[in-house]
PDB file of C-alpha atoms and ligand atoms in Angstrom:
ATOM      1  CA  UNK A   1     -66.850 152.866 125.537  1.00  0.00           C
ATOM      2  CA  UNK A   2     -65.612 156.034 123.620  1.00  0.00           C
ATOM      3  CA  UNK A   3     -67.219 159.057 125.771  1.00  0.00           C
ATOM      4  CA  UNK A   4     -66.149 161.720 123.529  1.00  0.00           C
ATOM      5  CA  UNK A   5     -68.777 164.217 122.095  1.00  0.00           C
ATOM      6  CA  UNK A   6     -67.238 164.469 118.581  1.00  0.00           C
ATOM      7  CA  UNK A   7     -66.604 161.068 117.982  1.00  0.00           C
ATOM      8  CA  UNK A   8     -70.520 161.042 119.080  1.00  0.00           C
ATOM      9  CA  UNK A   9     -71.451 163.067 116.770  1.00  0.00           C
ATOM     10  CA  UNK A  10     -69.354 161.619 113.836  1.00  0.00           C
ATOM     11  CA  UNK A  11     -71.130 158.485 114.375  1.00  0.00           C
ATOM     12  CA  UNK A  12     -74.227 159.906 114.806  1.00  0.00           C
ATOM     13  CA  UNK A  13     -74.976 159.470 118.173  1.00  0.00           C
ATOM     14  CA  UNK A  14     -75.428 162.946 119.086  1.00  0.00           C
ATOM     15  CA  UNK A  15     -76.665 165.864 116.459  1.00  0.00           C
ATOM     16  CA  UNK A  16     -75.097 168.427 114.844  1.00  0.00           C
ATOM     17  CA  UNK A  17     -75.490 170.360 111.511  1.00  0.00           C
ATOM     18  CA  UNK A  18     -72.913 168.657 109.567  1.00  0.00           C
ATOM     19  CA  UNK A  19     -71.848 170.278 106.453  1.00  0.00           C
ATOM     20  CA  UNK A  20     -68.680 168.090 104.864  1.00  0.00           C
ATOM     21  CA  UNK A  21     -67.932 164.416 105.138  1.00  0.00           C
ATOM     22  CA  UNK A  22     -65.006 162.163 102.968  1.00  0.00           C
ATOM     23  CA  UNK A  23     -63.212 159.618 103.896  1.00  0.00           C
ATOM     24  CA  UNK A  24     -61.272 160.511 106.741  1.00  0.00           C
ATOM     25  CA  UNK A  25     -62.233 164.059 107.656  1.00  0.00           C
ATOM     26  CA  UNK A  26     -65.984 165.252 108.782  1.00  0.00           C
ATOM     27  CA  UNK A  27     -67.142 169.130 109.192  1.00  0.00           C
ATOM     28  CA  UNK A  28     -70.091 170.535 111.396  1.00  0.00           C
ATOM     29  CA  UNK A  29     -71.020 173.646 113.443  1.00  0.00           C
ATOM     30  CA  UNK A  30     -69.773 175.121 116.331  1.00  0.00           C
ATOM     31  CA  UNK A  31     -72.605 175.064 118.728  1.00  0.00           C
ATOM     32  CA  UNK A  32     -71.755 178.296 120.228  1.00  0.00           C
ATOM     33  CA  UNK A  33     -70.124 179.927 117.295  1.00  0.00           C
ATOM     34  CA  UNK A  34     -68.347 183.501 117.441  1.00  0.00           C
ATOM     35  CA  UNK A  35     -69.912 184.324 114.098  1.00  0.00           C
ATOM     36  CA  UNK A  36     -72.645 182.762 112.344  1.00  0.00           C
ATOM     37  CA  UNK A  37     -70.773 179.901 110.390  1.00  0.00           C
ATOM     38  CA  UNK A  38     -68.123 178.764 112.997  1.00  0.00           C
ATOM     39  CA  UNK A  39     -66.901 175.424 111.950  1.00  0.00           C
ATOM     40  CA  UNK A  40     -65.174 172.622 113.052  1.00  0.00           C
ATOM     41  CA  UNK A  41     -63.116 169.819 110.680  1.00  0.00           C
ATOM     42  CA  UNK A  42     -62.328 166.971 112.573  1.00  0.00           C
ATOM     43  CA  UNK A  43     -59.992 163.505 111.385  1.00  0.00           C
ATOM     44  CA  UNK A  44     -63.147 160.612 112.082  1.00  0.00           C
ATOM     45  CA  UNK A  45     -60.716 158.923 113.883  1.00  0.00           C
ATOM     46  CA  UNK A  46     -60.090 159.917 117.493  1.00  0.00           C
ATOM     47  CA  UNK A  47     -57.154 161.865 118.003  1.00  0.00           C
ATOM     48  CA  UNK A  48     -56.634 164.013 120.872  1.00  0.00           C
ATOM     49  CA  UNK A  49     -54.200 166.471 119.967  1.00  0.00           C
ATOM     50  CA  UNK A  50     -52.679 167.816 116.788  1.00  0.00           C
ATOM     51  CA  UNK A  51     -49.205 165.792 118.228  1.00  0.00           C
ATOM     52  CA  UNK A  52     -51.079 162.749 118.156  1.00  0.00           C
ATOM     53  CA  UNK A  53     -52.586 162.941 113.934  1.00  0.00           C
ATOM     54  CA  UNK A  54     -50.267 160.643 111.851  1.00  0.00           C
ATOM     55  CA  UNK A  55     -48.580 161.680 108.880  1.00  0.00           C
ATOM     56  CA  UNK A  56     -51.127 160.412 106.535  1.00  0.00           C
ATOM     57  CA  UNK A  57     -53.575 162.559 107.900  1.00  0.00           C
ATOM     58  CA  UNK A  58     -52.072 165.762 107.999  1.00  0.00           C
ATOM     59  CA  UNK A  59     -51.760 167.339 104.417  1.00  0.00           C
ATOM     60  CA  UNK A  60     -55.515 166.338 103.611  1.00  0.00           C
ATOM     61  CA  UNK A  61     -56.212 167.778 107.198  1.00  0.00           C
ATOM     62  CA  UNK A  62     -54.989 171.466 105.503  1.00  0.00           C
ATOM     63  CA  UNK A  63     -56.309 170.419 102.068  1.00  0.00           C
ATOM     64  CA  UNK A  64     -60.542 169.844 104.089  1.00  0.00           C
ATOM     65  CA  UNK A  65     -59.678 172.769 106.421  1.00  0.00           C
ATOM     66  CA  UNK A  66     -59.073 174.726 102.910  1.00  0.00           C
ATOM     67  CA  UNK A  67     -62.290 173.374 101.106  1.00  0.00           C
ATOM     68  CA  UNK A  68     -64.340 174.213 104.316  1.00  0.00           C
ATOM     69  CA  UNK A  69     -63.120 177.356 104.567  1.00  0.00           C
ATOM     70  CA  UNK A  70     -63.847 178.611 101.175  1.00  0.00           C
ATOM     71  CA  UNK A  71     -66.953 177.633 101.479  1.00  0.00           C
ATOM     72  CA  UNK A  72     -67.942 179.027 104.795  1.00  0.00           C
ATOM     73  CA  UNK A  73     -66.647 182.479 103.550  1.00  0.00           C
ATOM     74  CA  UNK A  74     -68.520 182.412 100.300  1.00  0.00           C
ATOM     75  CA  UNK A  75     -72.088 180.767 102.169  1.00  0.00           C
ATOM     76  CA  UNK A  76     -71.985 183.564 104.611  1.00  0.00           C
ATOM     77  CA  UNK A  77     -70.690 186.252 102.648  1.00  0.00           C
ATOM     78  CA  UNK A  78     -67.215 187.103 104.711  1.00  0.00           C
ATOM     79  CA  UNK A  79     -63.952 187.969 103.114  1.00  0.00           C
ATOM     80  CA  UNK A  80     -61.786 186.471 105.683  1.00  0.00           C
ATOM     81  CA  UNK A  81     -61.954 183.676 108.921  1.00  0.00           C
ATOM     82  CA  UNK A  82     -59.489 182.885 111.608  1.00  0.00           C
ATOM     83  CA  UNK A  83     -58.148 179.321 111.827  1.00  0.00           C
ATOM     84  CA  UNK A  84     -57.366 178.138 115.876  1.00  0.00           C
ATOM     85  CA  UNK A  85     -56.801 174.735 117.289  1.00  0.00           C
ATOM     86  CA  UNK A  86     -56.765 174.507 120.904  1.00  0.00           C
ATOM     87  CA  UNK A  87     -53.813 171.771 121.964  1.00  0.00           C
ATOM     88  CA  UNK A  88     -54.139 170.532 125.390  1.00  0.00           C
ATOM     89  CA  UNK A  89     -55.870 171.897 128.480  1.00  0.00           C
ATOM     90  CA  UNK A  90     -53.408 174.425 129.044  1.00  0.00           C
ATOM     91  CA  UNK A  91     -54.170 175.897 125.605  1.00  0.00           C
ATOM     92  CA  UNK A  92     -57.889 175.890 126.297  1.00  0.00           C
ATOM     93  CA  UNK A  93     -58.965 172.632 124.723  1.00  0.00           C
ATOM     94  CA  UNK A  94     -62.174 171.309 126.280  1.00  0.00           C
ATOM     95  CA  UNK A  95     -63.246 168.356 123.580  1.00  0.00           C
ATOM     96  CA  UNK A  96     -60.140 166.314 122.989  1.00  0.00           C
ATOM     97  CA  UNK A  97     -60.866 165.171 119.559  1.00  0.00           C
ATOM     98  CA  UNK A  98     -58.892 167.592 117.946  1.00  0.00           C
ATOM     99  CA  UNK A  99     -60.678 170.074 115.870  1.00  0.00           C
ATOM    100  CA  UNK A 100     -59.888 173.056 113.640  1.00  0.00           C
ATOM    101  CA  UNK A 101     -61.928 175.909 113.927  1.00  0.00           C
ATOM    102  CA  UNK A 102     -62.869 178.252 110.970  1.00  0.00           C
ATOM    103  CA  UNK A 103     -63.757 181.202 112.457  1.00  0.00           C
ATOM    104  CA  UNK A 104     -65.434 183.604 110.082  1.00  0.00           C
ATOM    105  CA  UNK A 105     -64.484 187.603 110.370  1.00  0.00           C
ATOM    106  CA  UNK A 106     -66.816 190.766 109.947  1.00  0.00           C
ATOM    107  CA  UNK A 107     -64.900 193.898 110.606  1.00  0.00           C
ATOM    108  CA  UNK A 108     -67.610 194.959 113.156  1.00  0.00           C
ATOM    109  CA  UNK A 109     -66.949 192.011 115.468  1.00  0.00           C
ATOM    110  CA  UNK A 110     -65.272 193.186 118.003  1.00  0.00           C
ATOM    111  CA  UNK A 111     -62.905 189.800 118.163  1.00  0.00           C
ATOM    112  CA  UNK A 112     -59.102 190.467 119.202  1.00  0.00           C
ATOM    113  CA  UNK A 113     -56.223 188.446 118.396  1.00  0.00           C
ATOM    114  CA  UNK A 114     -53.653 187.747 121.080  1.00  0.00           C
ATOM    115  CA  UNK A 115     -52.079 189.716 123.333  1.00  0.00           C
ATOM    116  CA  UNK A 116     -48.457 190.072 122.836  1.00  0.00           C
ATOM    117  CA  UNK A 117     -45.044 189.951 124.938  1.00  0.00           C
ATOM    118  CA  UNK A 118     -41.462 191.029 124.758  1.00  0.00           C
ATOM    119  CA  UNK A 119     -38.744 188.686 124.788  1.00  0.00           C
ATOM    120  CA  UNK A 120     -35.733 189.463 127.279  1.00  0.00           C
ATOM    121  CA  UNK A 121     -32.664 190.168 125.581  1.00  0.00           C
ATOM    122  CA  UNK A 122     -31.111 187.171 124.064  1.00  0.00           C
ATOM    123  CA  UNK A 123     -33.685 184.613 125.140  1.00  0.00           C
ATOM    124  CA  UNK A 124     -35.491 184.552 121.914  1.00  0.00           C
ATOM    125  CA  UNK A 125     -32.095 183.607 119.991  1.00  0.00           C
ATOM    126  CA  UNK A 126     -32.131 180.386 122.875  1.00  0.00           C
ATOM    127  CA  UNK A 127     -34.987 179.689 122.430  1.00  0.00           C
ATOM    128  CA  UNK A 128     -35.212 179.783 118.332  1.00  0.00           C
ATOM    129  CA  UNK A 129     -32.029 177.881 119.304  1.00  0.00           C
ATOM    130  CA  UNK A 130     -33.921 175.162 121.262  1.00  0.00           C
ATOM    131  CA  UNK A 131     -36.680 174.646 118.625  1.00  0.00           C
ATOM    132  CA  UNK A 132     -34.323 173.827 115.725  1.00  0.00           C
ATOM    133  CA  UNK A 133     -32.863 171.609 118.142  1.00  0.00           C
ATOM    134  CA  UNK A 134     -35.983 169.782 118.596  1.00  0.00           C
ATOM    135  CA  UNK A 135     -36.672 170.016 115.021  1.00  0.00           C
ATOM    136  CA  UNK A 136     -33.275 168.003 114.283  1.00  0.00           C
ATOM    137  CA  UNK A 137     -31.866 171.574 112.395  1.00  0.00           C
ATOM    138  CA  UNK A 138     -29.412 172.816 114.798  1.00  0.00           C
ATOM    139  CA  UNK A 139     -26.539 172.536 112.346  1.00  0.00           C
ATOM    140  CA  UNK A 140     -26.179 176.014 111.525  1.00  0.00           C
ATOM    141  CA  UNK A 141     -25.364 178.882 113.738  1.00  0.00           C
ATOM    142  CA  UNK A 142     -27.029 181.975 114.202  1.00  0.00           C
TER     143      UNK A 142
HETATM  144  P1  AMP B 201     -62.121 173.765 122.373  1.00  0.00           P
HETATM  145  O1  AMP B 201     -61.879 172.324 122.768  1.00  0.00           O
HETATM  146  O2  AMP B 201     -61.492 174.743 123.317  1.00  0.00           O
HETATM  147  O3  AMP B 201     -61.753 174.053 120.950  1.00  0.00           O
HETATM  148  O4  AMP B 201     -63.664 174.077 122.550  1.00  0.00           O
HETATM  149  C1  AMP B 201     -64.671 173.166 122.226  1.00  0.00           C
HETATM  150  C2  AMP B 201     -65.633 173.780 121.246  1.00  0.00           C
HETATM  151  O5  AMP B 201     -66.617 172.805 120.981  1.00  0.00           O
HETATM  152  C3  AMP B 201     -66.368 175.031 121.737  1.00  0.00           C
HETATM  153  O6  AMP B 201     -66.200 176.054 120.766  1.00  0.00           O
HETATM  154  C4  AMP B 201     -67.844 174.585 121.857  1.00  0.00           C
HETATM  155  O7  AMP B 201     -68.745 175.590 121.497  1.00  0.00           O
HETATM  156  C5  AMP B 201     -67.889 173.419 120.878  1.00  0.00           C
HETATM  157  N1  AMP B 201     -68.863 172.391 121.194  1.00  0.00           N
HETATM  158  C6  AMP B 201     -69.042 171.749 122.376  1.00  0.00           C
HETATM  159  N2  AMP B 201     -70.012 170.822 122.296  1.00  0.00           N
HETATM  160  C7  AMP B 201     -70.456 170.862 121.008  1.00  0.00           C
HETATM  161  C8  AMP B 201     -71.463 170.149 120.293  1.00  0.00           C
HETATM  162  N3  AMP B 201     -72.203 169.195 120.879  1.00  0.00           N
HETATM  163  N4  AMP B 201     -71.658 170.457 118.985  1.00  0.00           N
HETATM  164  C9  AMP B 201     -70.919 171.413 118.395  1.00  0.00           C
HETATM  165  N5  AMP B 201     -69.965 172.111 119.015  1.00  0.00           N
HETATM  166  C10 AMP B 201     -69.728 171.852 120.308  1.00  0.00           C
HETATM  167 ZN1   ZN B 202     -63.377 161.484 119.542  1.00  0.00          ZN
END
């Protein structure tokens, strides 16, 4: 038996104020949301992580994250939102159905992006190195 909370909800099993449904995607609020309007779009199907959506899924995941968001800005009257998927524990995911959240944005907030670092000199050409690697485009150097 499936225990997770989204897939609960998706099969309505648990509530939650659901705003968008197709095929293969479904949208509903955040329960705790950082702005009025926080929203989640979620693939049906259960798939933990981002690494784990197939290819068919992941163009119409943008094109429903898109849709949502338009809509969220114009139904609660912001000019911009924050996207943010949490992959993994270590990134701070506690439901592992993944789930894109479409964060609206007032300038009064008080929300703060990321803190940033400094690379050490030369480790972020070895490590831009290392991702083309992984990404099979390691053919050119620089
Ligand atoms: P994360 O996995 O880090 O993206 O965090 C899980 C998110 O799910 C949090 O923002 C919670 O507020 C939200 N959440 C947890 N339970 C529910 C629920 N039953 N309905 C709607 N949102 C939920
Ligand atoms: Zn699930």
């Amino acid at each position: 038996m499936n225990d997770c909370i989204f897939c609960k909800i998706i099969e309505d099993k648990l509530p939650a104020y659901k705003v968008y449904e197709d095929e293969k995607f479904m949208a509903f609020l955040d329960i705790a949301p950082v702005n009025p309007g926080h929203t989640f779009v979620v693939p049906k199907k259960h798939f933990v992580s981002l690494s784990d959506v197939p290819k068919e899924y992941t163009a119409d995941f943008m094109t429903v994250v898109k849709k949502v968001g338009d809509a969220v800005m114009e139904a609660v009257g912001v000019e911009g939102f924050n996207l943010g998927m949490n992959n993994g524990g270590v990134a701070g995911q506690i439901v592992p159905h993944v789930h894109m959240h479409i964060m609206p944005r007032v300038e009064s907030d008080g929300l703060k992006l990321w803190p940033s670092k400094k690379y050490s000199p030369g480790e972020d050409k070895q490590v831009a190195q290392k991702i083309r690697q992984a990404l099979g485009q390691d053919h050119e150097e620089n």
